[in-house]
CSV table of C-alpha atoms in Angstrom, one decimal:
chain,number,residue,atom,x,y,z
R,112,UNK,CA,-27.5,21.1,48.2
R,113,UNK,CA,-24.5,23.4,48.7
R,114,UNK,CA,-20.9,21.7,49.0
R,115,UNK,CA,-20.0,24.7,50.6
R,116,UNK,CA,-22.0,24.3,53.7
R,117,UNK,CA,-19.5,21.2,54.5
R,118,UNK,CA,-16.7,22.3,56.2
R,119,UNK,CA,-13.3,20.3,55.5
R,120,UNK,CA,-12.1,17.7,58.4
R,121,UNK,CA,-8.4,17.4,59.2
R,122,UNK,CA,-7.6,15.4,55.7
R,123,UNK,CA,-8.5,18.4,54.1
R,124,UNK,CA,-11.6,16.5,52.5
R,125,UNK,CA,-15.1,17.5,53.2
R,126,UNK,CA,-17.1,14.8,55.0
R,127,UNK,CA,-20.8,14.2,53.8
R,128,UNK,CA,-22.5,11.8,56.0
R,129,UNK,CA,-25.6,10.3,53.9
R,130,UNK,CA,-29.0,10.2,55.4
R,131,UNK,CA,-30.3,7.4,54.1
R,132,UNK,CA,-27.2,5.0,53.9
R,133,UNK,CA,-24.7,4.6,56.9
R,134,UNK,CA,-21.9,5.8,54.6
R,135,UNK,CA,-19.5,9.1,54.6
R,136,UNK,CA,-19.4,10.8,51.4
R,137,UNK,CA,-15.8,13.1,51.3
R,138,UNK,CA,-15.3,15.4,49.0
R,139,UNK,CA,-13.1,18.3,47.8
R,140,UNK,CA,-13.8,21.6,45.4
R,141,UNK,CA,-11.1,22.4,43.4
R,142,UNK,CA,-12.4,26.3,41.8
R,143,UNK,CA,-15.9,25.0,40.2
R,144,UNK,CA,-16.0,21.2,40.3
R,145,UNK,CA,-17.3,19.1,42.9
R,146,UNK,CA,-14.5,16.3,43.3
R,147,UNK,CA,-15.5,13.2,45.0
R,148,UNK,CA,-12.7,11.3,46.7
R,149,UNK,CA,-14.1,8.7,48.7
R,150,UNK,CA,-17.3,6.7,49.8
R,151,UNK,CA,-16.8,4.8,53.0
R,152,UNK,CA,-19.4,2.3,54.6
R,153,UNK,CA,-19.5,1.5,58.1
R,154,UNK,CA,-17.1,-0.7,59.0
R,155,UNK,CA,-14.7,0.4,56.2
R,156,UNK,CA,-11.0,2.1,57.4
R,157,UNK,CA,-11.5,5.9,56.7
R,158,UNK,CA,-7.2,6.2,56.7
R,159,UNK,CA,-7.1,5.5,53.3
R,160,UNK,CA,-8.3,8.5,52.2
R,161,UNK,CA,-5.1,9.7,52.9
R,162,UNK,CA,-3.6,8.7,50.2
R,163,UNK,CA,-6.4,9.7,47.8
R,164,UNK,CA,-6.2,12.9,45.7
């Protein structure tokens, strides 16, 4: 899959929402690296990501 195809949400982050799992993957790409930032599960407060990095 292509990172690229996800755009970046207002956190600057790029939300992945998993298929198979109700969970939001968010993720950044810093020049060749996929960086992965955060994994929320329903139910979990997605406003700490703010403070991720």
């Amino acid at each position: 899959m292509n990172p690229e195809l996800f755009a970046p949400d207002h956190t600057g982050y790029r939300p992945c929402r998993l298929k198979r799992f109700t969970a939001v993957l968010y993720f950044r790409i810093d020049a060749s690296d996929v960086v992965v930032v955060g994994l929320f599960t329903s139910g979990e407060n997605e406003r700490g990501l703010q403070n991720r990095g």
